[in-house]
PDB file of C-alpha atoms and ligand atoms in Angstrom:
ATOM      1  CA  MET A  10      24.109  61.898 -54.561  1.00 75.00           C
ATOM      2  CA  SER A  11      21.189  59.529 -54.485  1.00 86.00           C
ATOM      3  CA  LEU A  12      18.222  58.775 -52.305  1.00 92.00           C
ATOM      4  CA  LEU A  13      18.319  55.325 -50.803  1.00 95.00           C
ATOM      5  CA  PRO A  14      15.450  53.256 -49.403  1.00 96.00           C
ATOM      6  CA  ILE A  15      15.360  53.212 -45.594  1.00 98.00           C
ATOM      7  CA  VAL A  16      15.135  49.819 -43.882  1.00 98.00           C
ATOM      8  CA  THR A  17      12.200  49.756 -41.443  1.00 97.00           C
ATOM      9  CA  LEU A  18      10.576  47.330 -39.046  1.00 97.00           C
ATOM     10  CA  PRO A  19       9.701  44.506 -39.233  1.00 96.00           C
ATOM     11  CA  ASP A  20      13.095  43.886 -40.943  1.00 97.00           C
ATOM     12  CA  GLU A  21      14.919  43.046 -37.721  1.00 96.00           C
ATOM     13  CA  LYS A  22      17.264  40.729 -39.631  1.00 97.00           C
ATOM     14  CA  THR A  23      18.947  43.837 -41.070  1.00 98.00           C
ATOM     15  CA  LEU A  24      18.415  46.264 -38.198  1.00 98.00           C
ATOM     16  CA  ARG A  25      19.740  43.843 -35.549  1.00 98.00           C
ATOM     17  CA  GLN A  26      23.082  43.371 -37.334  1.00 98.00           C
ATOM     18  CA  GLN A  27      26.342  44.385 -35.698  1.00 98.00           C
ATOM     19  CA  SER A  28      28.029  46.982 -37.936  1.00 98.00           C
ATOM     20  CA  GLN A  29      31.771  46.747 -38.615  1.00 98.00           C
ATOM     21  CA  PRO A  30      34.320  49.594 -38.397  1.00 98.00           C
ATOM     22  CA  VAL A  31      35.623  51.139 -41.623  1.00 98.00           C
ATOM     23  CA  ALA A  32      39.339  50.584 -42.262  1.00 97.00           C
ATOM     24  CA  SER A  33      39.722  54.200 -43.374  1.00 97.00           C
ATOM     25  CA  VAL A  34      37.683  57.161 -44.565  1.00 98.00           C
ATOM     26  CA  ASP A  35      38.027  57.033 -48.346  1.00 98.00           C
ATOM     27  CA  ALA A  36      36.061  58.237 -51.362  1.00 98.00           C
ATOM     28  CA  ASP A  37      33.593  55.335 -51.050  1.00 97.00           C
ATOM     29  CA  VAL A  38      32.869  56.226 -47.428  1.00 98.00           C
ATOM     30  CA  ARG A  39      32.364  59.902 -48.325  1.00 98.00           C
ATOM     31  CA  ARG A  40      30.024  58.956 -51.185  1.00 97.00           C
ATOM     32  CA  LEU A  41      28.017  56.756 -48.823  1.00 98.00           C
ATOM     33  CA  TRP A  42      27.847  59.587 -46.250  1.00 98.00           C
ATOM     34  CA  ASP A  43      26.554  61.961 -48.956  1.00 97.00           C
ATOM     35  CA  ASP A  44      23.848  59.497 -49.975  1.00 97.00           C
ATOM     36  CA  MET A  45      22.929  58.934 -46.323  1.00 98.00           C
ATOM     37  CA  LEU A  46      22.718  62.688 -45.737  1.00 97.00           C
ATOM     38  CA  GLU A  47      20.486  63.267 -48.746  1.00 96.00           C
ATOM     39  CA  THR A  48      18.277  60.355 -47.702  1.00 97.00           C
ATOM     40  CA  MET A  49      18.075  61.725 -44.142  1.00 97.00           C
ATOM     41  CA  TYR A  50      17.201  65.285 -45.250  1.00 95.00           C
ATOM     42  CA  HIS A  51      14.557  63.939 -47.603  1.00 95.00           C
ATOM     43  CA  ALA A  52      12.901  61.724 -44.948  1.00 95.00           C
ATOM     44  CA  PRO A  53      13.190  64.157 -43.043  1.00 94.00           C
ATOM     45  CA  GLY A  54      15.220  63.149 -40.013  1.00 96.00           C
ATOM     46  CA  ILE A  55      18.053  64.414 -37.793  1.00 97.00           C
ATOM     47  CA  GLY A  56      20.233  61.284 -37.742  1.00 98.00           C
ATOM     48  CA  LEU A  57      20.887  58.187 -39.825  1.00 98.00           C
ATOM     49  CA  ALA A  58      23.132  55.156 -39.369  1.00 98.00           C
ATOM     50  CA  ALA A  59      24.461  53.235 -42.383  1.00 98.00           C
ATOM     51  CA  ILE A  60      22.632  50.045 -41.364  1.00 98.00           C
ATOM     52  CA  GLN A  61      19.361  51.953 -41.880  1.00 98.00           C
ATOM     53  CA  ILE A  62      20.146  51.875 -45.593  1.00 98.00           C
ATOM     54  CA  GLY A  63      21.306  48.271 -45.268  1.00 98.00           C
ATOM     55  CA  VAL A  64      25.080  48.892 -45.017  1.00 98.00           C
ATOM     56  CA  PRO A  65      26.625  47.293 -41.888  1.00 98.00           C
ATOM     57  CA  ARG A  66      29.415  49.848 -41.415  1.00 98.00           C
ATOM     58  CA  ARG A  67      30.044  52.050 -38.367  1.00 98.00           C
ATOM     59  CA  LEU A  68      29.035  55.317 -40.085  1.00 98.00           C
ATOM     60  CA  LEU A  69      26.565  58.015 -39.053  1.00 98.00           C
ATOM     61  CA  VAL A  70      25.284  61.340 -40.261  1.00 98.00           C
ATOM     62  CA  ILE A  71      23.574  63.852 -37.986  1.00 98.00           C
ATOM     63  CA  ASP A  72      22.215  67.343 -38.574  1.00 98.00           C
ATOM     64  CA  LEU A  73      20.214  69.072 -35.851  1.00 97.00           C
ATOM     65  CA  ALA A  74      19.642  72.316 -37.825  1.00 93.00           C
ATOM     66  CA  LYS A  75      15.991  73.315 -37.769  1.00 87.00           C
ATOM     67  CA  ASP A  76      13.912  74.219 -40.839  1.00 82.00           C
ATOM     68  CA  GLY A  77      15.275  77.399 -42.376  1.00 85.00           C
ATOM     69  CA  GLU A  78      18.563  77.218 -40.478  1.00 90.00           C
ATOM     70  CA  GLU A  79      21.857  76.661 -42.217  1.00 94.00           C
ATOM     71  CA  ARG A  80      22.622  72.955 -42.551  1.00 95.00           C
ATOM     72  CA  LYS A  81      25.392  71.685 -40.288  1.00 96.00           C
ATOM     73  CA  PRO A  82      26.030  68.040 -41.100  1.00 98.00           C
ATOM     74  CA  LEU A  83      28.163  65.991 -38.746  1.00 98.00           C
ATOM     75  CA  PHE A  84      29.903  62.994 -40.355  1.00 98.00           C
ATOM     76  CA  VAL A  85      30.958  60.294 -37.911  1.00 98.00           C
ATOM     77  CA  ALA A  86      32.970  57.099 -38.532  1.00 98.00           C
ATOM     78  CA  ASN A  87      33.870  54.414 -35.972  1.00 98.00           C
ATOM     79  CA  PRO A  88      32.411  56.282 -32.968  1.00 98.00           C
ATOM     80  CA  GLU A  89      33.293  55.251 -29.433  1.00 98.00           C
ATOM     81  CA  ILE A  90      31.662  56.659 -26.317  1.00 98.00           C
ATOM     82  CA  THR A  91      34.548  57.190 -23.879  1.00 98.00           C
ATOM     83  CA  TRP A  92      32.521  58.708 -21.038  1.00 98.00           C
ATOM     84  CA  ALA A  93      28.854  59.123 -20.090  1.00 98.00           C
ATOM     85  CA  SER A  94      27.433  61.323 -17.331  1.00 98.00           C
ATOM     86  CA  GLN A  95      25.591  60.009 -14.288  1.00 98.00           C
ATOM     87  CA  THR A  96      22.863  62.571 -14.887  1.00 98.00           C
ATOM     88  CA  ALA A  97      20.178  61.518 -17.325  1.00 98.00           C
ATOM     89  CA  ASN A  98      17.919  63.223 -19.827  1.00 96.00           C
ATOM     90  CA  ASP A  99      14.481  62.242 -21.138  1.00 97.00           C
ATOM     91  CA  TYR A 100      13.664  62.844 -24.776  1.00 97.00           C
ATOM     92  CA  GLU A 101      10.744  61.746 -26.863  1.00 97.00           C
ATOM     93  CA  GLU A 102      12.530  59.754 -29.557  1.00 98.00           C
ATOM     94  CA  GLY A 103      11.508  58.598 -32.986  1.00 98.00           C
ATOM     95  CA  CYS A 104      13.353  56.662 -35.676  1.00 98.00           C
ATOM     96  CA  LEU A 105      13.233  56.631 -39.475  1.00 98.00           C
ATOM     97  CA  SER A 106      13.252  52.823 -39.242  1.00 98.00           C
ATOM     98  CA  ILE A 107      10.159  52.858 -36.993  1.00 98.00           C
ATOM     99  CA  PRO A 108       7.957  55.429 -38.736  1.00 96.00           C
ATOM    100  CA  GLU A 109       5.288  57.311 -36.798  1.00 95.00           C
ATOM    101  CA  PHE A 110       6.160  55.894 -33.392  1.00 97.00           C
ATOM    102  CA  TYR A 111       7.476  58.107 -30.589  1.00 97.00           C
ATOM    103  CA  GLU A 112       8.274  57.309 -26.991  1.00 97.00           C
ATOM    104  CA  MET A 113      10.172  58.799 -24.056  1.00 97.00           C
ATOM    105  CA  VAL A 114      13.679  57.379 -23.613  1.00 98.00           C
ATOM    106  CA  THR A 115      16.067  58.059 -20.715  1.00 98.00           C
ATOM    107  CA  ARG A 116      19.776  58.238 -21.529  1.00 98.00           C
ATOM    108  CA  PRO A 117      22.923  59.840 -20.058  1.00 98.00           C
ATOM    109  CA  ALA A 118      22.616  63.622 -20.468  1.00 98.00           C
ATOM    110  CA  GLU A 119      26.235  64.132 -21.586  1.00 98.00           C
ATOM    111  CA  ILE A 120      28.763  61.976 -23.366  1.00 98.00           C
ATOM    112  CA  ARG A 121      32.282  62.184 -24.661  1.00 98.00           C
ATOM    113  CA  LEU A 122      32.915  60.659 -28.049  1.00 98.00           C
ATOM    114  CA  ARG A 123      35.936  59.627 -30.072  1.00 98.00           C
ATOM    115  CA  TYR A 124      35.475  59.201 -33.845  1.00 98.00           C
ATOM    116  CA  LEU A 125      36.937  59.824 -37.294  1.00 98.00           C
ATOM    117  CA  ASP A 126      35.755  62.901 -39.182  1.00 98.00           C
ATOM    118  CA  ARG A 127      35.144  63.389 -42.915  1.00 98.00           C
ATOM    119  CA  GLU A 128      38.888  63.709 -43.544  1.00 97.00           C
ATOM    120  CA  GLY A 129      39.589  60.548 -41.557  1.00 98.00           C
ATOM    121  CA  GLU A 130      41.116  62.582 -38.702  1.00 98.00           C
ATOM    122  CA  PRO A 131      40.578  61.387 -35.126  1.00 98.00           C
ATOM    123  CA  ARG A 132      38.366  63.779 -33.164  1.00 98.00           C
ATOM    124  CA  GLU A 133      36.884  64.126 -29.721  1.00 98.00           C
ATOM    125  CA  LEU A 134      33.528  65.654 -29.000  1.00 97.00           C
ATOM    126  CA  HIS A 135      31.710  66.546 -25.790  1.00 98.00           C
ATOM    127  CA  ALA A 136      27.976  66.427 -26.417  1.00 98.00           C
ATOM    128  CA  ASN A 137      24.941  67.340 -24.355  1.00 98.00           C
ATOM    129  CA  GLY A 138      21.246  68.024 -24.979  1.00 97.00           C
ATOM    130  CA  LEU A 139      19.683  66.701 -28.160  1.00 97.00           C
ATOM    131  CA  LEU A 140      23.088  65.983 -29.740  1.00 98.00           C
ATOM    132  CA  ALA A 141      24.034  63.619 -26.908  1.00 98.00           C
ATOM    133  CA  THR A 142      20.714  61.789 -27.256  1.00 98.00           C
ATOM    134  CA  CYS A 143      20.920  61.637 -31.034  1.00 98.00           C
ATOM    135  CA  LEU A 144      24.492  60.298 -30.994  1.00 98.00           C
ATOM    136  CA  GLN A 145      23.572  57.575 -28.497  1.00 98.00           C
ATOM    137  CA  HIS A 146      20.506  56.621 -30.552  1.00 98.00           C
ATOM    138  CA  GLU A 147      22.580  56.357 -33.747  1.00 98.00           C
ATOM    139  CA  ILE A 148      25.469  54.490 -32.090  1.00 98.00           C
ATOM    140  CA  ASP A 149      22.903  52.014 -30.746  1.00 98.00           C
ATOM    141  CA  HIS A 150      21.981  51.270 -34.400  1.00 98.00           C
ATOM    142  CA  LEU A 151      25.602  50.252 -35.070  1.00 98.00           C
ATOM    143  CA  ASN A 152      25.208  47.638 -32.334  1.00 98.00           C
ATOM    144  CA  GLY A 153      21.843  46.389 -33.588  1.00 98.00           C
ATOM    145  CA  VAL A 154      19.986  48.213 -30.816  1.00 98.00           C
ATOM    146  CA  LEU A 155      16.775  50.166 -31.461  1.00 98.00           C
ATOM    147  CA  PHE A 156      15.286  52.882 -29.257  1.00 98.00           C
ATOM    148  CA  ILE A 157      12.324  50.625 -28.535  1.00 98.00           C
ATOM    149  CA  ASP A 158      14.780  48.394 -26.638  1.00 98.00           C
ATOM    150  CA  HIS A 159      14.883  51.169 -24.025  1.00 97.00           C
ATOM    151  CA  ILE A 160      11.106  51.179 -23.416  1.00 97.00           C
ATOM    152  CA  SER A 161       8.850  48.616 -21.746  1.00 97.00           C
ATOM    153  CA  ARG A 162       8.705  45.148 -23.239  1.00 97.00           C
ATOM    154  CA  MET A 163       4.967  45.389 -23.648  1.00 97.00           C
ATOM    155  CA  LYS A 164       5.192  48.575 -25.713  1.00 97.00           C
ATOM    156  CA  ARG A 165       8.089  47.163 -27.746  1.00 97.00           C
ATOM    157  CA  GLU A 166       6.251  43.950 -28.615  1.00 96.00           C
ATOM    158  CA  ARG A 167       3.160  45.917 -29.514  1.00 97.00           C
ATOM    159  CA  VAL A 168       5.003  48.149 -32.001  1.00 97.00           C
ATOM    160  CA  ILE A 169       6.901  45.231 -33.594  1.00 96.00           C
ATOM    161  CA  LYS A 170       3.606  43.346 -34.024  1.00 97.00           C
ATOM    162  CA  LYS A 171       2.046  46.408 -35.609  1.00 96.00           C
ATOM    163  CA  PHE A 172       4.755  46.484 -38.294  1.00 96.00           C
ATOM    164  CA  GLN A 173       4.579  42.706 -38.859  1.00 96.00           C
ATOM    165  CA  LYS A 174       0.847  42.981 -39.367  1.00 96.00           C
ATOM    166  CA  ALA A 175       1.192  45.944 -41.731  1.00 94.00           C
ATOM    167  CA  GLN A 176       3.681  43.969 -43.819  1.00 93.00           C
ATOM    168  CA  LYS A 177       1.336  40.970 -43.995  1.00 93.00           C
ATOM    169  CA  LEU A 178      -1.427  43.231 -45.184  1.00 92.00           C
ATOM    170  CA  GLY A 179       0.911  44.600 -47.843  1.00 86.00           C
ATOM    171  CA  LYS A 180       0.838  48.076 -46.338  1.00 79.00           C
ATOM    172  CA  LEU A 181       4.631  48.444 -46.105  1.00 73.00           C
TER     173      LEU A 181
HETATM  174 ZN1   ZN B  12      16.934  55.363 -35.389  1.00 95.56          ZN
END
């Protein structure tokens, strides 16, 4: 396994890409998932999409285990949300691609998901709470959407400018 650099703002050229489905879950996909997982644990974070390491494939890793708890990685390929609840949930979200910025985001509280697991088997999952939020956040990445797209335009422009300025000053 290896640690990979995480793509951050202001690199919207990468982060805004539309990721493509994988044809199948093979050894290359599993190797990529392992590298993504190690990179995510090291960051640390609870979810990572392949595009965040610059690979435009519809692949995610998620692990909501808290410090000291047993790790429970979830490997997701080609996810599709097949149902979302009318009821919503607010969570303060962050993103490894937008370091040190957190904001409240409202999303459906529950979702149903279809995806391929680590063996390439089709699976269905009913998610609520933090898992539902995390899955929606990560699936957004596969469509080039960032959590700051769900907040006010003023706040979004301010945070993008902050990262552009930091890059100009050589602080990224
Ligand atoms: Zn993110």
